Short mmCIF file of C-alpha atoms and ligand atoms in Angstrom, two decimals:
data_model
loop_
_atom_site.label_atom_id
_atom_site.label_comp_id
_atom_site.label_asym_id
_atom_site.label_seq_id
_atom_site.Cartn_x
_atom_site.Cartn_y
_atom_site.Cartn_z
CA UNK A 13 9.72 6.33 -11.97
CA UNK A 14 8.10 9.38 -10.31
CA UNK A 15 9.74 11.77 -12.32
CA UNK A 16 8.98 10.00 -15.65
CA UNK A 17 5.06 10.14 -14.56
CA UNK A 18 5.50 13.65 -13.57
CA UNK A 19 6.62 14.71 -17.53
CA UNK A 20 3.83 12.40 -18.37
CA UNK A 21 1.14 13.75 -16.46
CA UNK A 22 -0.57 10.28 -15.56
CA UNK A 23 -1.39 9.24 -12.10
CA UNK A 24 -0.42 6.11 -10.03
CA UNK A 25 -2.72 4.03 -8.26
CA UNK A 26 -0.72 2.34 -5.37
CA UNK A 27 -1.86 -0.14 -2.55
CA UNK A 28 -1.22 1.39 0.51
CA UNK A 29 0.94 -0.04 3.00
CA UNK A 30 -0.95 -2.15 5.25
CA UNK A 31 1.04 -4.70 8.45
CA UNK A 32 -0.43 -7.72 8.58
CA UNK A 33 -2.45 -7.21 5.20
CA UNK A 34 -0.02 -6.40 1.94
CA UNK A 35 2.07 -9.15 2.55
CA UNK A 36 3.92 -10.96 -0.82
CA UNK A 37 0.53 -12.94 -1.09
CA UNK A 38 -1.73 -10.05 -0.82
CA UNK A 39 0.62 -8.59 -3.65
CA UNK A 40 0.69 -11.46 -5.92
CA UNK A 41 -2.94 -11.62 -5.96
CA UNK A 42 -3.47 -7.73 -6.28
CA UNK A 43 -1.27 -7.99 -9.04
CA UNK A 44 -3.60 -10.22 -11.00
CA UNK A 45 -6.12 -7.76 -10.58
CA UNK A 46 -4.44 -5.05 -11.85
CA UNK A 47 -0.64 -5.08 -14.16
CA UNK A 48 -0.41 -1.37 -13.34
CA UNK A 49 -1.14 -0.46 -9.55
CA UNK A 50 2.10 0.59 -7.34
CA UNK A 51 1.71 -2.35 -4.17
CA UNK A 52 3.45 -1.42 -1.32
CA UNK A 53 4.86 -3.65 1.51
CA UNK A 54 3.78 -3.97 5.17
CA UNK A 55 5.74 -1.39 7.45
CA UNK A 56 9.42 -3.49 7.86
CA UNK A 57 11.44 -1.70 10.87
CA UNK A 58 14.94 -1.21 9.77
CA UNK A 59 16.55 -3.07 12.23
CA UNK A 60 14.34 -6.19 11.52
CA UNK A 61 16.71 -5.99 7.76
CA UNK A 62 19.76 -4.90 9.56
CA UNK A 63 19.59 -7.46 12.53
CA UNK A 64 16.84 -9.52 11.63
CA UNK A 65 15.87 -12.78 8.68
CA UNK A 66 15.93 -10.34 5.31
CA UNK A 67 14.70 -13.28 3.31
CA UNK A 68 11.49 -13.67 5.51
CA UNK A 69 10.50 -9.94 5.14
CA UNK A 70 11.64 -9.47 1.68
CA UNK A 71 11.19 -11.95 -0.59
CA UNK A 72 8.46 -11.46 -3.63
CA UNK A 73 7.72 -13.03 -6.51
CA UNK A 74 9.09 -10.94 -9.67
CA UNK A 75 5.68 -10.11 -10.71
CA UNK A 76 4.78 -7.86 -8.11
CA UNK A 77 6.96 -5.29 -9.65
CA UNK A 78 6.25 -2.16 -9.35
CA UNK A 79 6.62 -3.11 -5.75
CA UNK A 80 7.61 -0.55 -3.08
CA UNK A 81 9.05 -1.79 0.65
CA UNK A 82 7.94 0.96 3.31
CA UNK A 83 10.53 0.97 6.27
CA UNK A 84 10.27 2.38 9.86
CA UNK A 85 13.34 4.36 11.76
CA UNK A 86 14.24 7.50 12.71
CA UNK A 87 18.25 6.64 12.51
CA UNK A 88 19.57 8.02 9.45
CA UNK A 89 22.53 5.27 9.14
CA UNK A 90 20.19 2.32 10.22
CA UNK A 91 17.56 3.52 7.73
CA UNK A 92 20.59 3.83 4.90
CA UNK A 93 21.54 0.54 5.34
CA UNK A 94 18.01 -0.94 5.21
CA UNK A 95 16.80 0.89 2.22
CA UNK A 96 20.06 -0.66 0.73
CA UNK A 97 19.32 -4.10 1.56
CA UNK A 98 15.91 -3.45 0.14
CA UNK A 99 17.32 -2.08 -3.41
CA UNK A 100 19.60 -4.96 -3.34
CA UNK A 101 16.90 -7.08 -3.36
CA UNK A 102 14.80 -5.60 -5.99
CA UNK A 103 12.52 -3.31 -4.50
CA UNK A 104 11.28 -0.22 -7.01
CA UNK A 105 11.46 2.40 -4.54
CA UNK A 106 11.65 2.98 -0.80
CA UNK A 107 9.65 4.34 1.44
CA UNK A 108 9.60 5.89 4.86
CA UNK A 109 6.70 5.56 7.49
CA UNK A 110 6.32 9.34 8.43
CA UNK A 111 1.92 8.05 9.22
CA UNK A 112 1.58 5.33 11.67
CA UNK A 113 0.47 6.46 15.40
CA UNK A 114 0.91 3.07 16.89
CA UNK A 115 2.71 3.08 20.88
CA UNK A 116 5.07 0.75 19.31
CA UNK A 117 5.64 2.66 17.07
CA UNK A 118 6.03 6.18 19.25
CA UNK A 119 8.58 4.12 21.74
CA UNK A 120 10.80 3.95 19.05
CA UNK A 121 10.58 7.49 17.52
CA UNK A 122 9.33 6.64 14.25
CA UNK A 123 5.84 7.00 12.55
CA UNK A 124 4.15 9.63 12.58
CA UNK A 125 5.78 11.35 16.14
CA UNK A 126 8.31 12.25 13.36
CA UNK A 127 5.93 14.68 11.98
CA UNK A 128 7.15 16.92 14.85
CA UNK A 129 11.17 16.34 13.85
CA UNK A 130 10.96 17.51 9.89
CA UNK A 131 14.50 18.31 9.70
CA UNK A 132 15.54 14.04 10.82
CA UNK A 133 12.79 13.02 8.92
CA UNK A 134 14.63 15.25 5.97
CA UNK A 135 18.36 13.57 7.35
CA UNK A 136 16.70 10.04 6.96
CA UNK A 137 15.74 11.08 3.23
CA UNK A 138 19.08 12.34 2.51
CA UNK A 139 21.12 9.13 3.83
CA UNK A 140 18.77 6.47 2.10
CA UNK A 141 19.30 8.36 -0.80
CA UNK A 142 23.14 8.59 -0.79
CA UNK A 143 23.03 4.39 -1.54
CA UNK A 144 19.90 3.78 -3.49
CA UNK A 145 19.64 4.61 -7.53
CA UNK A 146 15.60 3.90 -6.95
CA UNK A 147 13.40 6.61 -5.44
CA UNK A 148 12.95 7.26 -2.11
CA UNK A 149 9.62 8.58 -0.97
CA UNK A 150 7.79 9.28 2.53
CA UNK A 151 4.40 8.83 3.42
CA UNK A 152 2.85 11.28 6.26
CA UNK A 153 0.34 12.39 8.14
CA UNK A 154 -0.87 16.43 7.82
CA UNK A 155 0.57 16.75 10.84
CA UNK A 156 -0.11 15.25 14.72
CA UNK A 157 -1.82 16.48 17.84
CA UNK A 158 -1.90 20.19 18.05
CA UNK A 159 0.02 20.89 15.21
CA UNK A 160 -1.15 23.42 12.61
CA UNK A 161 -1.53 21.42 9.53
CA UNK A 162 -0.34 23.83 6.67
CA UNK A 163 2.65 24.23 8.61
CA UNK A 164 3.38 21.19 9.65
CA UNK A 165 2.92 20.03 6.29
CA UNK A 166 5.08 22.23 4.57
CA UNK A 167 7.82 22.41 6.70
CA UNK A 168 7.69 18.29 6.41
CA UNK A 169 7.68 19.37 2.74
CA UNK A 170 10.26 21.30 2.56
CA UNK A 171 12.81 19.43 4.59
CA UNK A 172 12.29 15.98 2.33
CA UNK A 173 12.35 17.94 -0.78
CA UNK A 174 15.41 19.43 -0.15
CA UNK A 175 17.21 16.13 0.32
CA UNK A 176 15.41 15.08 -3.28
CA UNK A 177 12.35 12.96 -1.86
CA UNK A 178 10.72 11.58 -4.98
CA UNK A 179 7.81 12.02 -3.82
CA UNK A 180 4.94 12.26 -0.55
CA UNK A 181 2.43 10.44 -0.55
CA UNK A 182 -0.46 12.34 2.43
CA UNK A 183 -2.75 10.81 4.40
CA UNK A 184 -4.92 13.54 4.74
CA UNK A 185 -5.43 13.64 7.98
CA UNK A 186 -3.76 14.51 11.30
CA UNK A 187 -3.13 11.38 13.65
CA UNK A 188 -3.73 11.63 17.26
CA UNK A 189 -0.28 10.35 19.59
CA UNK A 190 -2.92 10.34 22.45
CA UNK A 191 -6.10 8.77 23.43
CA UNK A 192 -6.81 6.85 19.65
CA UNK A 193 -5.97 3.79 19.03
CA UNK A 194 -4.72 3.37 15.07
CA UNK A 195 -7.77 2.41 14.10
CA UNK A 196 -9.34 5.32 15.75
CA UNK A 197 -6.71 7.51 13.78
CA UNK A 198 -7.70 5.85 10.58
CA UNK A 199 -10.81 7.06 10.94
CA UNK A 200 -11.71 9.74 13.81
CA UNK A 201 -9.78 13.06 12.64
CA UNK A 202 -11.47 14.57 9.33
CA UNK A 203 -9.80 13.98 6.38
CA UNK A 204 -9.08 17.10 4.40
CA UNK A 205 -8.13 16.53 0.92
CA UNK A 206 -7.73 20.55 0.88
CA UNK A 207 -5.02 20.88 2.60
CA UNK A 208 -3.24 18.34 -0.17
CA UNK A 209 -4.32 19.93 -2.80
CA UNK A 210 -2.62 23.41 -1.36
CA UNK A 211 0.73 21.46 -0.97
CA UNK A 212 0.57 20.24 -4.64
CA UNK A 213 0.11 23.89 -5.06
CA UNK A 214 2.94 24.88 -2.91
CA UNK A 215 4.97 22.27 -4.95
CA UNK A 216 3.33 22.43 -8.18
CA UNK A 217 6.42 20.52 -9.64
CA UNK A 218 6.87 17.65 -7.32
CA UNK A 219 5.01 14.54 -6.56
CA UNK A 220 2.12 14.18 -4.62
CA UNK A 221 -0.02 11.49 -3.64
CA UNK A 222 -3.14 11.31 -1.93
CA UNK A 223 -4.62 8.65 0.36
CA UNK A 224 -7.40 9.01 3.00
CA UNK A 225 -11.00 7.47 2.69
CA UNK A 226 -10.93 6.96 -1.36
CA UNK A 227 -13.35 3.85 -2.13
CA UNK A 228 -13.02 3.58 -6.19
CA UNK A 229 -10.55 4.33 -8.62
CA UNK A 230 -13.21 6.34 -10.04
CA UNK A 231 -14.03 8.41 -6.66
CA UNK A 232 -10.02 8.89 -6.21
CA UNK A 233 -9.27 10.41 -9.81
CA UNK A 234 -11.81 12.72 -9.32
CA UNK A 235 -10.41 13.60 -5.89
CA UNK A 236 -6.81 13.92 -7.59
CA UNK A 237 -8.17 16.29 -10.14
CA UNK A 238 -10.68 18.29 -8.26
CA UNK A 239 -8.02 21.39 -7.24
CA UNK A 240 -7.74 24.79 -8.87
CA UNK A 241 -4.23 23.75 -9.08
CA UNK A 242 -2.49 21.05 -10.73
CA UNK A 243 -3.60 17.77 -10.40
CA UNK A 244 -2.09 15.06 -7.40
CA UNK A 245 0.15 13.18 -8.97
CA UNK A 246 -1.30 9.74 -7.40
CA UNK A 247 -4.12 8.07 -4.97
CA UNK A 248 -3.32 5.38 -2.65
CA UNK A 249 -5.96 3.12 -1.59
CA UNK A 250 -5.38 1.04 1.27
CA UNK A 251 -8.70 -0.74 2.91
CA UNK A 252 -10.97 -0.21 -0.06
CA UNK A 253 -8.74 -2.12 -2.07
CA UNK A 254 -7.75 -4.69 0.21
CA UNK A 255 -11.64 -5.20 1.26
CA UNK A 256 -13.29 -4.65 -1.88
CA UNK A 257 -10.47 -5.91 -4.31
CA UNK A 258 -12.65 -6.16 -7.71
CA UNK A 259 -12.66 -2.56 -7.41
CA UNK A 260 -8.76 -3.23 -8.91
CA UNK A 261 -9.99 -4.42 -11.81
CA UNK A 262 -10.37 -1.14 -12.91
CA UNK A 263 -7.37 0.45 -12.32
CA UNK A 264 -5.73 0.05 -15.86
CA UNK A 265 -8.48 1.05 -17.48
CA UNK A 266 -9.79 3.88 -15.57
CA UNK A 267 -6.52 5.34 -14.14
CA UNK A 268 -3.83 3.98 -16.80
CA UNK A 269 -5.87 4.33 -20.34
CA UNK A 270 -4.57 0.84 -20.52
CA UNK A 271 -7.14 -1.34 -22.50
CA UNK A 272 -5.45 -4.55 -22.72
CA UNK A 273 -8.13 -7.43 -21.54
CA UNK A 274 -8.01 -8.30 -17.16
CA UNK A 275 -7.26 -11.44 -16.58
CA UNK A 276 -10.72 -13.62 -16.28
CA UNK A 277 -11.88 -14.94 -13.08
CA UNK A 278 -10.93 -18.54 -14.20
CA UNK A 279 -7.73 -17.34 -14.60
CA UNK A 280 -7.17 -15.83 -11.45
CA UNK A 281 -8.52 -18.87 -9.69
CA UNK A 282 -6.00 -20.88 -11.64
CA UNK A 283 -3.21 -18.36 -10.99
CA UNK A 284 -4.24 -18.44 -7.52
CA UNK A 285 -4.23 -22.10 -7.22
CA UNK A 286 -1.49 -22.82 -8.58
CA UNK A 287 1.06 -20.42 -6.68
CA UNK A 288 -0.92 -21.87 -3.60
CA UNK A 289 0.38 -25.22 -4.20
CA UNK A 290 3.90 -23.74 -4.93
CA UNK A 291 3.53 -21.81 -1.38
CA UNK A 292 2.37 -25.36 0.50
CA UNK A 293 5.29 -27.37 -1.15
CA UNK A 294 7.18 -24.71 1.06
CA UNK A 295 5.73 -25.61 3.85
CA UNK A 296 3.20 -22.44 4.09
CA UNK A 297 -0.82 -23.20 4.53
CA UNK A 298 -3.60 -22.24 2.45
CA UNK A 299 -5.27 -19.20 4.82
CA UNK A 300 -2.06 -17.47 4.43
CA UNK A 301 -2.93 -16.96 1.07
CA UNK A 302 -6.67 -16.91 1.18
CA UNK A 303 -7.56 -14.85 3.94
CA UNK A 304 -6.88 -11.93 1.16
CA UNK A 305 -9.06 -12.82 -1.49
CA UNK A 306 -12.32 -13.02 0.71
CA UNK A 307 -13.49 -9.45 -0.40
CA UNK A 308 -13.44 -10.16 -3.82
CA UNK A 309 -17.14 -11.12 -4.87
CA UNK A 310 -18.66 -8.35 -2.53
CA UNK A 311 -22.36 -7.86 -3.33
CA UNK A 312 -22.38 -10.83 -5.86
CA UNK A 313 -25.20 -13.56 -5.38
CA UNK A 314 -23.01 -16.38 -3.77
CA UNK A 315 -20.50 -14.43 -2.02
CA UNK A 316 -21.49 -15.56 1.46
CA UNK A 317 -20.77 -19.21 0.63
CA UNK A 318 -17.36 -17.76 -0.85
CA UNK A 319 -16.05 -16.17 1.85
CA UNK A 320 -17.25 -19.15 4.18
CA UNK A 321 -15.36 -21.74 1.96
CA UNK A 322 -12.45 -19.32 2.36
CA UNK A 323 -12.61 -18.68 5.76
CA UNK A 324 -13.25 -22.16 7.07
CA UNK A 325 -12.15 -24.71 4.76
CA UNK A 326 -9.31 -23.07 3.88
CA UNK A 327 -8.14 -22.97 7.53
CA UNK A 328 -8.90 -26.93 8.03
CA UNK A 329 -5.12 -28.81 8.23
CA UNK A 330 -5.69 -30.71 5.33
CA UNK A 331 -7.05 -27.92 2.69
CA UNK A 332 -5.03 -27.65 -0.52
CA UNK A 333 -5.35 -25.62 -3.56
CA UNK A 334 -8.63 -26.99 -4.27
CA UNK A 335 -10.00 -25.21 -2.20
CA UNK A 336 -10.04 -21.77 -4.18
CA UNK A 337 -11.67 -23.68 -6.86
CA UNK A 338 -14.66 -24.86 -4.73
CA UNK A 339 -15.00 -21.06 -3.40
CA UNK A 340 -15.54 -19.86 -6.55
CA UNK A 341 -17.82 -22.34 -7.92
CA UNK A 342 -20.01 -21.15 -5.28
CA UNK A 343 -20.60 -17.66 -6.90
CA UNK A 344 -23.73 -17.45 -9.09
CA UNK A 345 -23.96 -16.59 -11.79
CA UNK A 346 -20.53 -16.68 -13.47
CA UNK A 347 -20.13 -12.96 -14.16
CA UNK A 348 -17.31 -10.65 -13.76
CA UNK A 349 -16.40 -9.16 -10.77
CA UNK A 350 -17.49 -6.23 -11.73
CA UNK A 351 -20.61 -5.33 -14.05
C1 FMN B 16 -4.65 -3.00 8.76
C2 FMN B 16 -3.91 -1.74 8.42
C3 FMN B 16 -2.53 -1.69 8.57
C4 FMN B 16 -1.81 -0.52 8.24
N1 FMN B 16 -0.45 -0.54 8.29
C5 FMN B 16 0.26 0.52 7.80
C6 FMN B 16 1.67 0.47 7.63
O1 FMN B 16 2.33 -0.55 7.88
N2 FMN B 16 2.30 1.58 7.16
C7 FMN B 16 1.60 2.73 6.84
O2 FMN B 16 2.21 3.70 6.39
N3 FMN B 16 0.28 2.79 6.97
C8 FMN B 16 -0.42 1.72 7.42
N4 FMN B 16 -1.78 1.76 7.46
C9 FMN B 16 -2.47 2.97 6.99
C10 FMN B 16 -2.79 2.87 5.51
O3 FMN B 16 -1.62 2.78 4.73
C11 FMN B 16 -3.60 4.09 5.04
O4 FMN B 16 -2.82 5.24 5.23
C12 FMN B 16 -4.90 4.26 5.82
O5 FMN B 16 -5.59 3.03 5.94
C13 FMN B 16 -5.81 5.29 5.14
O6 FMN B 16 -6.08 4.91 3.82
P1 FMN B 16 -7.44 4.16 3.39
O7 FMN B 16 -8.58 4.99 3.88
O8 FMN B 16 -7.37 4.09 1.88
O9 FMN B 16 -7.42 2.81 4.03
C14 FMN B 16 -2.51 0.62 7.80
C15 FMN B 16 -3.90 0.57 7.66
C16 FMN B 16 -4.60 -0.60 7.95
C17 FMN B 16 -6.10 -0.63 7.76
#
């Protein structure tokens, strides 16, 4: 996939990774929004495949595809055997949580503390892909703590390269270990999209990705392309698109040259409906699905009553499908998401 775009010169839009948030719902609504964008899974920990219920973190309707599962480790064998439960089950590519600053994460070695162990992180790359045909990938940090960034960077680089990492996708930014909490680390250290654009030109023939405070497709294109150098390769927007989804509807268009007509709100309610009724016949309740579509009519007259209808209706015991349909009858007037 990565090396096909790179021949191609186009750029990927991808979801980021988000726990809790880009979970198979979040994806199957996404992918309404946009038939193009990369969506990524929640962190899964590779034991959680190895020891744990593989259906329950993996399963996904087939059209999420392209669809990516991130997995946290630090043991090369464990992480091998994950990433090949994860191909098995029809994942596009796999990728490996070099970012996240949680403790939880830090007690077991894995995130972004790895930042400081290139040459394991480059180990892990090289056993996942000794059993997967799909590409493997990381997603990092530029670098943690003290750490000087363009060395950090690079020698991360370098190490996951050298194993044949498909690609890196940078949050560009350094993450604390001490004193901020994750959300503080999404937000607190200065992003600097410089310091990407100098690894692109380091590596002016592999892929890079760059996520980090991007709010449009728009905004992040212009971001990818603003270098001396070549361009990034791809922008991965995680809360933007999760908060402010209609901003997806863009994505083919904008980033993909891909004209073909979005699918109309009425469709999307009906799509939406009707996999919610498939998900209750399951056993599964409405909020797990709505709870991710409440950013979608940001700024339109109406939206209040939207997200209220989503938010408490949704979560009464009795709400069904219908309920999706009453939210958006409540925005006023009928126009797309986005003007
Ligand atoms: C609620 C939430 C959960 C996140 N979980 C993960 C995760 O599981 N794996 C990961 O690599 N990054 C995770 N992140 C970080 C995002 O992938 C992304 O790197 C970060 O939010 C910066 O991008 P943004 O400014 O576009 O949101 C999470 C972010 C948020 C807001």
């Amino acid at each position: 996939m990565y090396d096909q775009l790179l021949t191609k010169n186009k750029t990927i839009y991808a979801v980021a990774p988000c726990m809790d948030w880009t979970d198979r719902h979040c994806r199957y609504f996404h992918r309404l929004l946009s038939k193009n964008a990369l969506l990524y899974t929640e962190m899964v920990v590779a034991d959680a495949l190895i020891f744990g219920d593989v259906e329950r973190h993996l399963a996904f309707s087939d059209c999420e595809h392209p669809v990516a599962l991130q997995l946290g480790g630090s043991n090369p064998e464990k992480l091998a055997k994950a990433a090949n439960i994860g191909a098995d089950w029809g994942y596009d590519e796999i990728n490996l949580n070099v970012g996240c600053p949680s403790d939880r994460v830090q007690s077991g070695t894995f995130g972004a503390c790895l930042m400081e162990q290139p040459q394991l992180v480059g180990d892990c790359v090289d056993a996942m892909k000794q059993v997967v045909d799909v590409p493997v990938t990381v997603k990092c940090r530029i670098g943690v703590d003290e750490q000087d960034p363009q060395v950090a960077l690079s020698a991360l680089a370098h190490a996951v390269f050298d194993k044949g990492c498909d690609a890196i996708w940078v949050h560009a930014r350094k993450a604390w270990l001490q004193g901020l909490s994750p959300k503080q680390n999404r937000d607190v250290p200065p992003l600097d999209y410089g310091r990407v654009h100098a690894l692109k030109a380091e590596f002016p023939d592999k892929f890079i990705g760059i996520n980090g405070g991007l709010q449009s497709p728009q905004e992040a294109l212009g971001v990818a392309h603003e270098g001396a150098g070549e361009n990034l390769n791809g922008v991965m927007l995680g809360r933007a698109s999760y908060q402010n989804p209609s901003i997806m509807l863009d994505v083919d268009r904008v980033v993909y040259n891909d004209d073909s007509p979005t699918l109309s709100l009425e469709a999307i309610c009906e799509k939406m409906m009707a996999y919610t009724a498939g998900h209750l016949k399951t056993g599964g309740r409405v909020n797990h699905i709505t709870r991710h579509m409440i950013g979608l009519f940001q700024g339109q007259v109406g939206a209040r009553r939207y997200r209220q209808i989503l938010s408490v209706e949704a979560s009464k015991p009795d709400a069904d499908e219908r309920v999706i349909e009453q939210a958006f009858a409540a925005i006023h007037p009928k126009t797309p998401a986005v003007a």
